[in-house]
């Protein structure tokens, strides 16, 4: 079970590294292709806002990466619980305020991982 949990933590971490890259470095190039419902002229003026969001996603990824370097299993689980909870809250907020798809892409994988940690 611990291997499955570590794999899922890595998946959530990699997802947030992708979001960091997307929002910090590809907002004006890939953003209009991903968010077709937004006017294309919206991306350049919101570049710094997206980069700020990307930075926060990077902090989530860093926290999840940290769990792989903690030798005490209980401490590693507690750190993972904290950062996965942050991802869940962010995903729920995004689903409620921006797009319901965010729940399935962001919050659900973190929620499944969190439940597995709590059940193990």
GROMACS .gro file of C-alpha atoms in nm:
model
  120
    1UNK     CA    1   0.000   0.000   0.000
    2UNK     CA    2   0.286   0.240   0.078
    3UNK     CA    3   0.419   0.209  -0.277
    4UNK     CA    4   0.076   0.296  -0.421
    5UNK     CA    5   0.054   0.596  -0.188
    6UNK     CA    6   0.399   0.719  -0.291
    7UNK     CA    7   0.310   0.681  -0.659
    8UNK     CA    8  -0.012   0.879  -0.608
    9UNK     CA    9   0.172   1.150  -0.414
   10UNK     CA   10   0.418   1.170  -0.705
   11UNK     CA   11   0.130   1.199  -0.954
   12UNK     CA   12  -0.027   1.486  -0.759
   13UNK     CA   13   0.316   1.650  -0.722
   14UNK     CA   14   0.388   1.621  -1.095
   15UNK     CA   15   0.045   1.763  -1.176
   16UNK     CA   16   0.126   2.071  -0.969
   17UNK     CA   17   0.468   2.105  -1.127
   18UNK     CA   18   0.288   2.105  -1.462
   19UNK     CA   19   0.047   2.372  -1.338
   20UNK     CA   20   0.346   2.576  -1.217
   21UNK     CA   21   0.507   2.554  -1.563
   22UNK     CA   22   0.181   2.628  -1.741
   23UNK     CA   23   0.084   2.930  -1.532
   24UNK     CA   24   0.432   3.077  -1.490
   25UNK     CA   25   0.588   3.013  -1.830
   26UNK     CA   26   0.321   2.918  -2.085
   27UNK     CA   27   0.022   3.131  -1.986
   28UNK     CA   28   0.027   3.350  -2.296
   29UNK     CA   29   0.124   3.074  -2.540
   30UNK     CA   30  -0.070   2.766  -2.425
   31UNK     CA   31  -0.333   2.943  -2.215
   32UNK     CA   32  -0.551   3.053  -2.508
   33UNK     CA   33  -0.548   2.695  -2.643
   34UNK     CA   34  -0.647   2.543  -2.310
   35UNK     CA   35  -0.898   2.808  -2.200
   36UNK     CA   36  -1.078   2.867  -2.530
   37UNK     CA   37  -1.377   3.020  -2.352
   38UNK     CA   38  -1.165   3.322  -2.247
   39UNK     CA   39  -1.092   3.604  -2.491
   40UNK     CA   40  -0.736   3.580  -2.627
   41UNK     CA   41  -0.661   3.938  -2.532
   42UNK     CA   42  -0.714   3.847  -2.165
   43UNK     CA   43  -0.395   3.640  -2.131
   44UNK     CA   44  -0.126   3.907  -2.166
   45UNK     CA   45  -0.274   4.139  -1.900
   46UNK     CA   46  -0.324   3.849  -1.657
   47UNK     CA   47   0.022   3.698  -1.704
   48UNK     CA   48   0.151   3.812  -1.363
   49UNK     CA   49  -0.165   3.688  -1.188
   50UNK     CA   50  -0.129   3.347  -1.349
   51UNK     CA   51   0.241   3.338  -1.258
   52UNK     CA   52   0.150   3.409  -0.896
   53UNK     CA   53  -0.095   3.118  -0.899
   54UNK     CA   54   0.171   2.901  -1.058
   55UNK     CA   55   0.412   2.985  -0.780
   56UNK     CA   56   0.161   2.868  -0.520
   57UNK     CA   57   0.116   2.543  -0.711
   58UNK     CA   58   0.492   2.507  -0.700
   59UNK     CA   59   0.482   2.534  -0.322
   60UNK     CA   60   0.227   2.252  -0.313
   61UNK     CA   61   0.452   2.040  -0.535
   62UNK     CA   62   0.755   2.119  -0.317
   63UNK     CA   63   0.569   2.015  -0.004
   64UNK     CA   64   0.467   1.686  -0.161
   65UNK     CA   65   0.823   1.630  -0.286
   66UNK     CA   66   0.948   1.691   0.067
   67UNK     CA   67   0.762   1.382   0.184
   68UNK     CA   68   1.001   1.163  -0.016
   69UNK     CA   69   1.299   1.292   0.183
   70UNK     CA   70   1.156   1.246   0.533
   71UNK     CA   71   1.283   0.926   0.689
   72UNK     CA   72   1.028   0.908   0.972
   73UNK     CA   73   0.714   0.746   0.820
   74UNK     CA   74   0.475   0.915   1.063
   75UNK     CA   75   0.621   1.261   1.000
   76UNK     CA   76   0.620   1.199   0.622
   77UNK     CA   77   0.253   1.096   0.640
   78UNK     CA   78   0.162   1.408   0.839
   79UNK     CA   79   0.339   1.636   0.590
   80UNK     CA   80   0.165   1.455   0.303
   81UNK     CA   81  -0.171   1.491   0.479
   82UNK     CA   82  -0.117   1.865   0.518
   83UNK     CA   83  -0.015   1.930   0.156
   84UNK     CA   84  -0.276   1.696   0.009
   85UNK     CA   85  -0.538   1.876   0.219
   86UNK     CA   86  -0.418   2.206   0.074
   87UNK     CA   87  -0.452   2.064  -0.277
   88UNK     CA   88  -0.803   1.939  -0.197
   89UNK     CA   89  -0.911   2.278  -0.063
   90UNK     CA   90  -0.765   2.455  -0.367
   91UNK     CA   91  -0.935   2.206  -0.599
   92UNK     CA   92  -1.271   2.244  -0.426
   93UNK     CA   93  -1.247   2.622  -0.437
   94UNK     CA   94  -1.153   2.611  -0.805
   95UNK     CA   95  -1.443   2.375  -0.878
   96UNK     CA   96  -1.687   2.604  -0.700
   97UNK     CA   97  -1.560   2.932  -0.846
   98UNK     CA   98  -1.407   2.855  -1.185
   99UNK     CA   99  -1.477   2.517  -1.345
  100UNK     CA  100  -1.627   2.198  -1.202
  101UNK     CA  101  -1.370   1.997  -1.399
  102UNK     CA  102  -1.104   2.120  -1.152
  103UNK     CA  103  -1.252   1.892  -0.887
  104UNK     CA  104  -1.183   1.582  -1.095
  105UNK     CA  105  -0.842   1.692  -1.222
  106UNK     CA  106  -0.699   1.843  -0.904
  107UNK     CA  107  -0.898   1.762  -0.591
  108UNK     CA  108  -1.005   1.402  -0.657
  109UNK     CA  109  -0.655   1.251  -0.704
  110UNK     CA  110  -0.541   1.427  -0.385
  111UNK     CA  111  -0.855   1.313  -0.201
  112UNK     CA  112  -0.802   0.949  -0.303
  113UNK     CA  113  -0.439   0.970  -0.194
  114UNK     CA  114  -0.534   1.129   0.138
  115UNK     CA  115  -0.794   0.860   0.206
  116UNK     CA  116  -0.540   0.586   0.135
  117UNK     CA  117  -0.294   0.746   0.377
  118UNK     CA  118  -0.560   0.772   0.647
  119UNK     CA  119  -0.669   0.410   0.593
  120UNK     CA  120  -0.317   0.269   0.596
   0.00000   0.00000   0.00000
